[in-house]
Tab-separated table of C-alpha atoms in Angstrom:
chain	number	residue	atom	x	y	z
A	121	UNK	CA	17.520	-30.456	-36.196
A	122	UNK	CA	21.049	-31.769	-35.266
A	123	UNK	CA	23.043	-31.027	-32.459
A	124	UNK	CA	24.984	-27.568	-32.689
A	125	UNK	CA	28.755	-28.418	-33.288
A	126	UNK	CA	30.148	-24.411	-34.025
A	127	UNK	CA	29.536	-21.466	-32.713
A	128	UNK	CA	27.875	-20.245	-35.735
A	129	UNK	CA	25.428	-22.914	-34.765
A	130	UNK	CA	25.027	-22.359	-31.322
A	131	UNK	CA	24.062	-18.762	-31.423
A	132	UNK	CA	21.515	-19.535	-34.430
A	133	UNK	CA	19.902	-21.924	-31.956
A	134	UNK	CA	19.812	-19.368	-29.228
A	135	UNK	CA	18.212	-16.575	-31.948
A	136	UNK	CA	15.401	-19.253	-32.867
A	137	UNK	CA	14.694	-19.736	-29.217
A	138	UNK	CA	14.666	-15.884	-28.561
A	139	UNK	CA	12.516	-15.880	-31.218
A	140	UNK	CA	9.930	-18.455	-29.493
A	141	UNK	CA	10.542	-17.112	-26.196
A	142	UNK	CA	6.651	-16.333	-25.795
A	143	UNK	CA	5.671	-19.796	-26.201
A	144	UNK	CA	8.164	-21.610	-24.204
A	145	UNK	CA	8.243	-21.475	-20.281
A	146	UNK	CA	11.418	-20.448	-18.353
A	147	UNK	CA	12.995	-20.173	-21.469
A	148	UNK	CA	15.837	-18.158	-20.155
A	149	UNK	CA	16.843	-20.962	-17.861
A	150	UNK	CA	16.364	-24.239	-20.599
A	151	UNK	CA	18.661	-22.288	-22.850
A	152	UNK	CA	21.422	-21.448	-19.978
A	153	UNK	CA	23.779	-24.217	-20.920
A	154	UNK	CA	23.643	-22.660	-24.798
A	155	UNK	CA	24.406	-19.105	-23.676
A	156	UNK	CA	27.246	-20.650	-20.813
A	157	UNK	CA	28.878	-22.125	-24.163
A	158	UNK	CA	29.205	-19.132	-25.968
A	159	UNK	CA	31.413	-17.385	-23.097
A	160	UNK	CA	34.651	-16.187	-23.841
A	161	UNK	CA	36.857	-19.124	-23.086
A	162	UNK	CA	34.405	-21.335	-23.409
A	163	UNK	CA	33.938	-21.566	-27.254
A	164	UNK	CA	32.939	-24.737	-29.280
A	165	UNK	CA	32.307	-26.291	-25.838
A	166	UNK	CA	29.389	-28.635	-26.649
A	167	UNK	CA	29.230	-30.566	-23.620
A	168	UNK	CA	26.980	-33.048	-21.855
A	169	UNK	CA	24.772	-30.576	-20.084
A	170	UNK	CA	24.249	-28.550	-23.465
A	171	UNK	CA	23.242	-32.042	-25.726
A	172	UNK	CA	20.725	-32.815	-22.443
A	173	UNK	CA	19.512	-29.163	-22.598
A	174	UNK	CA	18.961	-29.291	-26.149
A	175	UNK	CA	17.113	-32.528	-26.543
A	176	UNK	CA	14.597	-31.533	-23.660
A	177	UNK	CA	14.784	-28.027	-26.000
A	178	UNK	CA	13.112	-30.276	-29.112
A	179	UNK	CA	11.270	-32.796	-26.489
A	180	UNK	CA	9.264	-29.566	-25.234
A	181	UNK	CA	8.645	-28.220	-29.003
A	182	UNK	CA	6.790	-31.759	-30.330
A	183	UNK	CA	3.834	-30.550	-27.769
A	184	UNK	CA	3.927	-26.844	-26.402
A	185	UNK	CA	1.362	-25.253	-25.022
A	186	UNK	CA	-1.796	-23.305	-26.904
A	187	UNK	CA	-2.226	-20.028	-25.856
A	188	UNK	CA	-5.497	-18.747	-25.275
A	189	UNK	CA	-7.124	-15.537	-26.678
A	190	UNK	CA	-8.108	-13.008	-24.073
A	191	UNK	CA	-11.728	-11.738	-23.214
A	192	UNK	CA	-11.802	-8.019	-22.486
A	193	UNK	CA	-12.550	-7.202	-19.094
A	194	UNK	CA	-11.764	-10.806	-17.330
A	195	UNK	CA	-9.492	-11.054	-14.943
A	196	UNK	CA	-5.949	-12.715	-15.489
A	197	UNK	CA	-3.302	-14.327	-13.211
A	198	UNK	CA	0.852	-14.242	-12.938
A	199	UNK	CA	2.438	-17.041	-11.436
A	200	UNK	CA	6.252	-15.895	-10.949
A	201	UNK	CA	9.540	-18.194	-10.885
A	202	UNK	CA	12.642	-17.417	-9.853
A	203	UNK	CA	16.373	-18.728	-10.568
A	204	UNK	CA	20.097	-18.097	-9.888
A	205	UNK	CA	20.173	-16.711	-13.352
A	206	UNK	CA	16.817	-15.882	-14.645
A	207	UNK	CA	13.122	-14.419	-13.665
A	208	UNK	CA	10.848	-15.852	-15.610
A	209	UNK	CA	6.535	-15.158	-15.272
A	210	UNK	CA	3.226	-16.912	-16.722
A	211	UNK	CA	0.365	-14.939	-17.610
A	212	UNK	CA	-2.499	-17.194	-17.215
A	213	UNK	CA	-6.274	-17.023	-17.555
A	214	UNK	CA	-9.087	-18.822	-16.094
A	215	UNK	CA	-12.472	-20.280	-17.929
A	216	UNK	CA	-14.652	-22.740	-16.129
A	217	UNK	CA	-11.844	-23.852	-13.937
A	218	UNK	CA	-9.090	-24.342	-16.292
A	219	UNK	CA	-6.292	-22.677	-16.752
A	220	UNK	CA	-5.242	-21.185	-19.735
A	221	UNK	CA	-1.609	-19.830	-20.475
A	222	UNK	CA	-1.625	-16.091	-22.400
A	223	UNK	CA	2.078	-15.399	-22.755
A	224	UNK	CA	5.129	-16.326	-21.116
A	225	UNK	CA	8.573	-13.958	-20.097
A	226	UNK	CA	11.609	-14.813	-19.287
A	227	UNK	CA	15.136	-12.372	-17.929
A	228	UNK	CA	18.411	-13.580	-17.808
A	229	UNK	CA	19.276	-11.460	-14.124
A	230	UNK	CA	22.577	-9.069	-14.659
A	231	UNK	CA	26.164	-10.095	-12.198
A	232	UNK	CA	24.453	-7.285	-10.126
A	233	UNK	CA	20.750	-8.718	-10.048
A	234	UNK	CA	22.113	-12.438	-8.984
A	235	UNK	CA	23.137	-10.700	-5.324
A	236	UNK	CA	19.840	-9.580	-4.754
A	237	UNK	CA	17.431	-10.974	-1.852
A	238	UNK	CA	15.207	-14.234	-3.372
A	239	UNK	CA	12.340	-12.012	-2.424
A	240	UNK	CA	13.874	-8.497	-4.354
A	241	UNK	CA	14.289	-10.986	-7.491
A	242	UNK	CA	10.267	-11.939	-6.948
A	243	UNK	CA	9.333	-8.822	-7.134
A	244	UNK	CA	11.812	-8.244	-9.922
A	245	UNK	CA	9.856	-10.824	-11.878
A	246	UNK	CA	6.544	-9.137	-11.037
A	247	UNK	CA	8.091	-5.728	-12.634
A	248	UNK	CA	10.000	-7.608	-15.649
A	249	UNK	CA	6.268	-9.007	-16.531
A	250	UNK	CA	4.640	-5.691	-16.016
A	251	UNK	CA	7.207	-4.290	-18.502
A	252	UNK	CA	7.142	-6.717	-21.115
A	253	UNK	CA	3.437	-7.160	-20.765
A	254	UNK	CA	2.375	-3.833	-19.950
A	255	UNK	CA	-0.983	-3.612	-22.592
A	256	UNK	CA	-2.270	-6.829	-20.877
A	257	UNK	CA	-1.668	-5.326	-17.625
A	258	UNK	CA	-3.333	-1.397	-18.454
A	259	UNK	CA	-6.631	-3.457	-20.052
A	260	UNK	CA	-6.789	-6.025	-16.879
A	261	UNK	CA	-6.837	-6.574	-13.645
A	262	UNK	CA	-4.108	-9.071	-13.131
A	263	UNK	CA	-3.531	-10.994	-9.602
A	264	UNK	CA	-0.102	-11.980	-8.810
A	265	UNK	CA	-0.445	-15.750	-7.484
A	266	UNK	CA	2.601	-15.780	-4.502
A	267	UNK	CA	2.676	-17.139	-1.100
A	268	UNK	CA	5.422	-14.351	-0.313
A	269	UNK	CA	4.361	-11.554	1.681
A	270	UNK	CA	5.073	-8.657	-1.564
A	271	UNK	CA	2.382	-6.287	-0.794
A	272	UNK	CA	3.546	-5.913	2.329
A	273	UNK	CA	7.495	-5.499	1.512
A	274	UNK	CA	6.040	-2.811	-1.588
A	275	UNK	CA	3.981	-0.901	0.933
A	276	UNK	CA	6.643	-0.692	3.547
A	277	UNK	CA	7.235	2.964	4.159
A	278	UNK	CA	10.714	1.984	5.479
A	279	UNK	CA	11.679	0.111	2.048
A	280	UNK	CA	15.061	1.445	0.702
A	281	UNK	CA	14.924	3.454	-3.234
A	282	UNK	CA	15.150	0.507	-5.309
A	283	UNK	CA	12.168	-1.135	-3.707
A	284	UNK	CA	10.276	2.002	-3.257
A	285	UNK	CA	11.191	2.770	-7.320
A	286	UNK	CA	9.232	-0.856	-7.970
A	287	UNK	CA	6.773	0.715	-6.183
A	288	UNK	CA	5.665	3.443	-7.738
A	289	UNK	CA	6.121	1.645	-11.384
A	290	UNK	CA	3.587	-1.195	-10.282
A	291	UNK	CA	1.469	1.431	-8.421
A	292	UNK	CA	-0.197	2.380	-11.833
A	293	UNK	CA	-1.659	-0.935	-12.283
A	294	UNK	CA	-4.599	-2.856	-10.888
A	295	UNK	CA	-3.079	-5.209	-9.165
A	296	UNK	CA	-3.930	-7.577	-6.511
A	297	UNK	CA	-2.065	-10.434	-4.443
A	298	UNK	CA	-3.547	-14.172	-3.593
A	299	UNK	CA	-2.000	-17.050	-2.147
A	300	UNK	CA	-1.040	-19.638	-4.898
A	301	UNK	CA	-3.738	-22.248	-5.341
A	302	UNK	CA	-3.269	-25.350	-6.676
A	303	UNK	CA	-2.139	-25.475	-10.378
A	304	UNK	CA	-4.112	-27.909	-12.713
A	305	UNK	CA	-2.704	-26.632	-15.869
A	306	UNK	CA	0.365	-28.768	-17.079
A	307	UNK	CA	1.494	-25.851	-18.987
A	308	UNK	CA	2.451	-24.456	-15.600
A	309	UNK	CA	4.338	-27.070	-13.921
A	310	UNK	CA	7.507	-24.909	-14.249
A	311	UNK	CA	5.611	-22.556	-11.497
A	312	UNK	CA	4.769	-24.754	-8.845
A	313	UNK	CA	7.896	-23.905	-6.594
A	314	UNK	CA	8.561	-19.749	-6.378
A	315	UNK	CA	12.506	-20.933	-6.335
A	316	UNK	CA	14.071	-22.726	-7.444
A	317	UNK	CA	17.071	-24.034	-5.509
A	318	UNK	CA	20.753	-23.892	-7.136
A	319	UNK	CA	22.450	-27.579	-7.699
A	320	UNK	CA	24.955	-27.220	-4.832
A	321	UNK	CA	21.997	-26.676	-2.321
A	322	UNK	CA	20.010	-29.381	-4.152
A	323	UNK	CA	23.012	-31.543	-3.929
A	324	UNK	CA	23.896	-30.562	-0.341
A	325	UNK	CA	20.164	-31.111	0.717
A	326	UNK	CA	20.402	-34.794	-0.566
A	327	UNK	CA	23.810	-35.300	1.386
A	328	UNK	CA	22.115	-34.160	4.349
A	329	UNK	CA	18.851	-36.236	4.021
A	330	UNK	CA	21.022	-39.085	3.073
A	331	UNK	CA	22.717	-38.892	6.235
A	332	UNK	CA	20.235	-38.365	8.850
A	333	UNK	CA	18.772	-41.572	6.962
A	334	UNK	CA	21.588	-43.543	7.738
A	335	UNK	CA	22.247	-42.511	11.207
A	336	UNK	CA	18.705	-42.677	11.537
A	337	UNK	CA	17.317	-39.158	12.429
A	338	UNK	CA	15.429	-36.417	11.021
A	339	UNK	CA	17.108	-33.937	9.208
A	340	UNK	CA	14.344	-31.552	9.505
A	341	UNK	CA	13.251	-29.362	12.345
A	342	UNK	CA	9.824	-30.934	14.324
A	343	UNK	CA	7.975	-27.673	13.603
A	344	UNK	CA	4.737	-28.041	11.420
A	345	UNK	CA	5.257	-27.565	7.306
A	346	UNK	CA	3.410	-23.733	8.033
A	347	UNK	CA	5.099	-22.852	11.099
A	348	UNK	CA	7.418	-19.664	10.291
A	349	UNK	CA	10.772	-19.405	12.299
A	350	UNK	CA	12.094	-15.893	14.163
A	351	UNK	CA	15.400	-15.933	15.027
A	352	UNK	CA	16.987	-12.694	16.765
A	353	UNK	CA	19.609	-11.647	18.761
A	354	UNK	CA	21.766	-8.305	19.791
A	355	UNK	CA	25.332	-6.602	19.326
A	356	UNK	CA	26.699	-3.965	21.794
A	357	UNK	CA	30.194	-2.522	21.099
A	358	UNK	CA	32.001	0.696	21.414
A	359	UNK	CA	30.131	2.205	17.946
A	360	UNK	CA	27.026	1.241	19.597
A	361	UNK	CA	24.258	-1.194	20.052
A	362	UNK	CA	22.286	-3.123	17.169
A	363	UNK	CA	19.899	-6.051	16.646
A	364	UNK	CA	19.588	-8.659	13.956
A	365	UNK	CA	16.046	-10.295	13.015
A	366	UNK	CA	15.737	-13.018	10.565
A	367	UNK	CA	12.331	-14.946	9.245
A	368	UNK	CA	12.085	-17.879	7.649
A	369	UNK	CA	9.484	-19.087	6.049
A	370	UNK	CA	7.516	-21.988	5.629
A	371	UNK	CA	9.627	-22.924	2.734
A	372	UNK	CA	13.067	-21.607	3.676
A	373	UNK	CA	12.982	-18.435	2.193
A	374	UNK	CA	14.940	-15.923	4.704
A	375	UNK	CA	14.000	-12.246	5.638
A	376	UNK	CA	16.817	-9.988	7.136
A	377	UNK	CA	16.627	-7.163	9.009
A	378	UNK	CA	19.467	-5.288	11.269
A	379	UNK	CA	18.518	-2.455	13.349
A	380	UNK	CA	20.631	0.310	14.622
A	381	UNK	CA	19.726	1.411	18.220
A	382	UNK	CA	20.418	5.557	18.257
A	383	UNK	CA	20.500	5.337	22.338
A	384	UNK	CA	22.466	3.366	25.300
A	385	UNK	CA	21.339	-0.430	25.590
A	386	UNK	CA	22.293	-3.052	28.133
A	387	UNK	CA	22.791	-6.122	26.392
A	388	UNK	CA	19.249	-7.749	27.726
A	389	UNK	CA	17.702	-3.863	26.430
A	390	UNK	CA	19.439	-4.418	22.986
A	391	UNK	CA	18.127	-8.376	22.511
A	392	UNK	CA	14.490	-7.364	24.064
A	393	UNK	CA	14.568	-4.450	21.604
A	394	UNK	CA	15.537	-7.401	18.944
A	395	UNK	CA	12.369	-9.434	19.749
A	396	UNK	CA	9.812	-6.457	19.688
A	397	UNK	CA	11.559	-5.646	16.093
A	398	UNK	CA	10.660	-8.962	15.190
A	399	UNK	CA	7.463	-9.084	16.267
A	400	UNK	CA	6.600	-6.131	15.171
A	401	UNK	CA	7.946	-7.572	11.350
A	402	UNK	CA	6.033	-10.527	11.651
A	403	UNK	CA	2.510	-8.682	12.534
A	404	UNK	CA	2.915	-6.543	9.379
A	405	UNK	CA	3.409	-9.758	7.324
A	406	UNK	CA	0.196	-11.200	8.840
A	407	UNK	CA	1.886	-14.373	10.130
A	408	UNK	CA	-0.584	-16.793	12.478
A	409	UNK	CA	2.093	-19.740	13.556
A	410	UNK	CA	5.521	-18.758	14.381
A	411	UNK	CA	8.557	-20.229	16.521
A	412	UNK	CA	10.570	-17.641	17.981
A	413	UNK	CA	14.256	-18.628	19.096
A	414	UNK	CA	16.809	-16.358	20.615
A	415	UNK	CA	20.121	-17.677	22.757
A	416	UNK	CA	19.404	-15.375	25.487
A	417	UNK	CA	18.428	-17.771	28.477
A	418	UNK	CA	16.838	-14.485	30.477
A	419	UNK	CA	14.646	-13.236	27.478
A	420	UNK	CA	13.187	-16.556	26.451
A	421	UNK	CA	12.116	-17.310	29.583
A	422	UNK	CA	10.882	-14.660	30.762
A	423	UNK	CA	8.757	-14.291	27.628
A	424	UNK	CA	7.580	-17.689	28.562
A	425	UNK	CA	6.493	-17.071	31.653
A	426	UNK	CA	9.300	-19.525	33.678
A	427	UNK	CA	11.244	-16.407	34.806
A	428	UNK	CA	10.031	-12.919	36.644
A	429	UNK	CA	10.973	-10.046	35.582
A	430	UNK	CA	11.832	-7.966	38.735
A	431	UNK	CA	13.785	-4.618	36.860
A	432	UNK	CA	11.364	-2.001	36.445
A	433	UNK	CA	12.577	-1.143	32.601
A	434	UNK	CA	12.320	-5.153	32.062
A	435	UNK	CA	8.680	-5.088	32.785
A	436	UNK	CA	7.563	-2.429	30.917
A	437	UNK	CA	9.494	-4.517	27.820
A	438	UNK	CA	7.834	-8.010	29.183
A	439	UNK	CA	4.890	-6.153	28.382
A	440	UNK	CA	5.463	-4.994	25.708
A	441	UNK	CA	6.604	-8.339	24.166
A	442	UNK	CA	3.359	-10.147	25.480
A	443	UNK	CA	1.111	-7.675	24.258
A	444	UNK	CA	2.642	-8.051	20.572
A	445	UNK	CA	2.250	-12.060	21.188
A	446	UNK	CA	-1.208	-11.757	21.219
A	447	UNK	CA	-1.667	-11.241	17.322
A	448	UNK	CA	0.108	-14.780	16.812
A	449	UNK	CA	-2.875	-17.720	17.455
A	450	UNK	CA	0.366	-19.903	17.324
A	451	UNK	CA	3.889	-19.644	18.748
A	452	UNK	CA	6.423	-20.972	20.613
A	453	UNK	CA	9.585	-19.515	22.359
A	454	UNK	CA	12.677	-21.441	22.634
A	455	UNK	CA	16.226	-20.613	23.656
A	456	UNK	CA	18.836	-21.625	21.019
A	457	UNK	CA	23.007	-22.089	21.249
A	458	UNK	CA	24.445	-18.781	19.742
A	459	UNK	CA	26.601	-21.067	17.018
A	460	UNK	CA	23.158	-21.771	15.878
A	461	UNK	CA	22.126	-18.345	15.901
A	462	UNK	CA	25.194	-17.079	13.923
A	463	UNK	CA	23.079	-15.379	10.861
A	464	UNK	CA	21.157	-13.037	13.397
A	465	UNK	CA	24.126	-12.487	14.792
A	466	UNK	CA	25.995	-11.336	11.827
A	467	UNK	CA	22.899	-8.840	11.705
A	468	UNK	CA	22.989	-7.681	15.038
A	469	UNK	CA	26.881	-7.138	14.220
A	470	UNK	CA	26.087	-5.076	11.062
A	471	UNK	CA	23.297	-2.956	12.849
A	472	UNK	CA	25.484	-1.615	15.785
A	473	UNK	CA	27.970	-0.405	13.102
A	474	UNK	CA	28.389	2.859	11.178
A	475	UNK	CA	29.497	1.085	8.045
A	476	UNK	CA	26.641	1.317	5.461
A	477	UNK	CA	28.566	-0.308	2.985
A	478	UNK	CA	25.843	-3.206	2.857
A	479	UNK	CA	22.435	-1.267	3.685
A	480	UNK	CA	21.977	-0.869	-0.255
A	481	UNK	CA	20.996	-5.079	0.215
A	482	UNK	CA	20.173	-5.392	3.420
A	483	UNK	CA	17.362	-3.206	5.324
A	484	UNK	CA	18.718	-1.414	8.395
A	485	UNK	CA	16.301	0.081	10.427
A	486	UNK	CA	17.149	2.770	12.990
A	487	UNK	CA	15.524	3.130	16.571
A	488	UNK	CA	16.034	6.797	17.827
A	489	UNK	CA	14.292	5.484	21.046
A	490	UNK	CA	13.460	2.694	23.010
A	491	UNK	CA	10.367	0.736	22.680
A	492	UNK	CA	9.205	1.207	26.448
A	493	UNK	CA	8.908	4.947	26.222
A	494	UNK	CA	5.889	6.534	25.029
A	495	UNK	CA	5.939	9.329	22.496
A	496	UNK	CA	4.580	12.545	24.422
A	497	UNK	CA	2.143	14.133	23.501
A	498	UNK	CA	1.463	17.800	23.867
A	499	UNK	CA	-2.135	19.229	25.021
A	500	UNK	CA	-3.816	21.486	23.014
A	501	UNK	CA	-6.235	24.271	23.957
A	502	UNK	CA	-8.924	25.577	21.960
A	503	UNK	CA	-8.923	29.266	22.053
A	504	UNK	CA	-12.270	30.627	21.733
A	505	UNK	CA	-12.389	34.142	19.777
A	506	UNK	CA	-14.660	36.601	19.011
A	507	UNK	CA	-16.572	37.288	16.237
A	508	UNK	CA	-14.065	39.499	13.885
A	509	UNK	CA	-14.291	41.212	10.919
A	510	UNK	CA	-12.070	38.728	8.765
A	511	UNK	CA	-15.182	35.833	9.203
A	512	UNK	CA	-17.346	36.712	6.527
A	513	UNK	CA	-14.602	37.319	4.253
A	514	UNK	CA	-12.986	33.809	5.223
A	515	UNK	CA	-16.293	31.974	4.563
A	516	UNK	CA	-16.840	33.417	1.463
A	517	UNK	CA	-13.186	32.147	0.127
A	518	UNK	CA	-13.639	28.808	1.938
A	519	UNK	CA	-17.592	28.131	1.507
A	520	UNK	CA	-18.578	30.649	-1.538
A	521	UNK	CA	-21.314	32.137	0.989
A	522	UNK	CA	-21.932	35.787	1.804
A	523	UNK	CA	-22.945	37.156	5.254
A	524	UNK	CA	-25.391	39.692	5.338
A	525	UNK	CA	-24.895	42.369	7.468
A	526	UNK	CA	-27.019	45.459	9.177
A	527	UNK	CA	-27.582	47.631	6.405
A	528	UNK	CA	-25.753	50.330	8.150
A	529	UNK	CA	-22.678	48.302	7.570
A	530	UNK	CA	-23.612	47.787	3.638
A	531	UNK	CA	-24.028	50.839	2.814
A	532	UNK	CA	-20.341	51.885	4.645
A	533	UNK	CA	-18.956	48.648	3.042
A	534	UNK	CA	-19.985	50.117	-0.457
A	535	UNK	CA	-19.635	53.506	0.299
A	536	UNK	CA	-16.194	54.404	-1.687
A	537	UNK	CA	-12.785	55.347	0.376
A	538	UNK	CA	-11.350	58.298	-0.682
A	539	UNK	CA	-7.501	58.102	0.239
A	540	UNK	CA	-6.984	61.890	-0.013
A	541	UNK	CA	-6.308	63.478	3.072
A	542	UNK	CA	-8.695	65.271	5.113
A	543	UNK	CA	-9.340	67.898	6.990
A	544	UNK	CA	-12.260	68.878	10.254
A	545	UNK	CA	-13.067	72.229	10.572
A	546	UNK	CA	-11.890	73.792	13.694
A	547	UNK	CA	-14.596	75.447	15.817
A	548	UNK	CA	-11.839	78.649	16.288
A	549	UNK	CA	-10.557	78.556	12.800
A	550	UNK	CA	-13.001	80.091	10.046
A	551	UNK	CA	-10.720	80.022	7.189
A	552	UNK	CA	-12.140	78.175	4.364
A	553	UNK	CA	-9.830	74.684	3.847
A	554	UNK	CA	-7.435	74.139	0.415
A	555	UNK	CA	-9.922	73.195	-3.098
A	556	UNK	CA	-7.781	70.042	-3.138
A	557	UNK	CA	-9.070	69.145	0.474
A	558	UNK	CA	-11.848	67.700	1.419
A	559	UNK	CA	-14.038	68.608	4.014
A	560	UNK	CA	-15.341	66.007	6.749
A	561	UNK	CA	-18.851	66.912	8.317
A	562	UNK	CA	-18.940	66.826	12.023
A	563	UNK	CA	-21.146	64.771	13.441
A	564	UNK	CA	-22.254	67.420	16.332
């Protein structure tokens, strides 16, 4: 097939690769330059990157992969990928170690889609697939190969609607979550990174490794390749108080939280209160090595150990932040200039306002009170009662069990009420009583 040199052309190449979108990987993003050319403005634009797009197009086609036929009942595997401009998924099984590819998807992400977290677009993928593929996933179990923490951000009782929506949708599947292992399979050597990073990063990256060779240092922080990174820090102004968290993980990926503090904070209250939100974020994403920073000089040290903390209400939050450290095997605490800090800033800046302009992206969580003070608790007594006359009748609705009583009691118990009125003869009154009354014998 020749190069596409009308527009006629282009979209018939586009259709044909629609078309064979099940058999190629990432299609969505190999045919980007094709779909870029048919924009308005942009028309009969055959450039460079489209003629090097389409020849890798026809390189991939001379060998794609086989798919493999399923076995009822075996387990199968989705390895996700994710793009500026496109999701794309691999549904892959396993027989005697190798890995077989099922079916591949691909989604082109909307303007609105592109400005969501890298994680939100994961789990995007993971619902795109489960869509698409949804008789595979009713007839299987299917584990979702990620090294992201998505369980965790899908269980998260504090997720905002769109998350919790994902939710629900993926809660009628089996489906389970594994670190990635390593991929033999050559078919999926589009899905060995979970992101893929945009040119200008890429090309920014390079510039910056380029330079630290040449002036020759390390561009890269001395922390070991699976040591995660907590930055946090604090915002007090007249709206209120607020904290900023960000993770990062072992491969870059960021986490954001702000937090909005609902009571009065001193400034070392607000960025303590910052720290234990951390913490507290990094425990529920099971993290073992982490490297905490934080440009307050008082908290970091004092976390440390290298300061004392002499304010009653600054012990009770030492302790607290110790007794959190001891789910981490591995971490570190280091003080960090606040230009370097600026992100968890920008957080902290967002939480202590009453703007929610940007909590539909960005996960603000709000503190009605401090960590330091307990929740009370209010005593309860068991009142002991006596035996009443509602028991039998309660067990028998609850248990389907029937007292018996003193046959005395039967017999009144079955003994029809009459709800007449009566009427008791009166030891000084012989007239007979009314035919419609009826008459009560005395028990004298």
């Amino acid at each position: 097939m020749k190069s596409p040199s009308t527009v006629k052309e282009i979209q018939s190449l586009t259709g044909r690769a629609a078309a064979l979108n099940r058999f190629l990987s990432r299609s969505t993003d190999k045919c980007r330059p094709f779909f870029k050319a048919l924009k308005k403005g942009q028309r009969d634009k055959w450039d460079e990157e489209c003629e090097v797009a389409f020849q890798n197009l026809k390189t991939y086609h001379t060998s794609p992969p086989m798919l493999s036929k399923l076995v009822p009942g075996e387990d199968l595997f989705v390895y996700l990928a994710v793009s500026n401009s496109a999701i794309s998924s691999a549904l892959i099984r396993e027989e005697l170690g190798a890995q077989h590819p099922v079916f591949y998807t691909s989604k082109a992400l909307l303007d609105a889609e592109t400005r969501y977290p890298k994680l939100e677009k994961l789990i995007l993928a993971t619902v795109v697939s489960a869509r698409k593929l949804r008789p595979y996933y009713q007839a299987h179990r299917v584990i979702v190969m990620t090294d992201f923490p998505l369980r965790s951000i899908l269980h998260n009782p504090d997720a905002f609607q769109r998350l919790m929506k994902w939710a629900i949708e993926l809660s009628q599947y089996d489906l389970l979550y594994r670190p990635k292992a390593a991929i033999k399979a050559q078919a999926l050597a589009d899905f060995v990174a979970e992101f893929t990073p945009s040119a200008e990063k890429e090309k920014l990256v390079n510039q910056k490794k380029e330079s630290s060779k040449a002036d020759g240092t390390s561009a890269e922080p001395s922390q070991p390749r699976d040591m995660w990174q907590l930055r946090v820090d604090e915002a007090s102004n007249q709206k209120g108080a607020g904290a900023g968290v960000v993770i990062t993980t072992p491969d870059g990926t960021l986490l954001e939280q702000a937090i909005t503090l609902g009571f009065p904070a001193l400034n070392n209250e607000a960025e303590y209160e910052a720290l234990l939100a951390g913490l507290r974020l990094a425990k529920e994403l099971a993290i073992k090595k982490l490297a905490i920073y934080s440009d307050s000089q008082l908290i970091t040290n004092q976390a440390s150990g290298e300061y004392m903390a002499k304010h009653p209400r600054m012990i009770l939050y030492l302790d607290k932040v110790q007794e959190l450290l001891k789910a981490f095997p591995t971490f570190t605490i280091q003080q960090m200039p606040r230009a370097e800090n600026a992100h968890a800033d920008t957080l902290a800046s967002l939480g202590s306002a009453l703007d929610t302009q940007f909590r539909s992206s960005i996960p603000v969580e709000h503190l009605d009170r401090p960590s330091i003070e307990e929740i009370e608790l209010i005593d309860t007594m068991q009142i002991d009662e006596d035996p009443s006359w509602q028991d039998s009748i309660i067990d028998y609705l609850t248990n389907g069990t029937c007292q018996r009583t003193s046959p005395k009691l039967e017999r009144s118990s079955r003994r029809p009420r009459d709800t007449t009125c009566t009427a008791t003869s009166s030891s000084t009154d012989h007239t007979r009583p009314s035919s419609h009354l009826h008459k009560v014998p005395s028990n004298t």
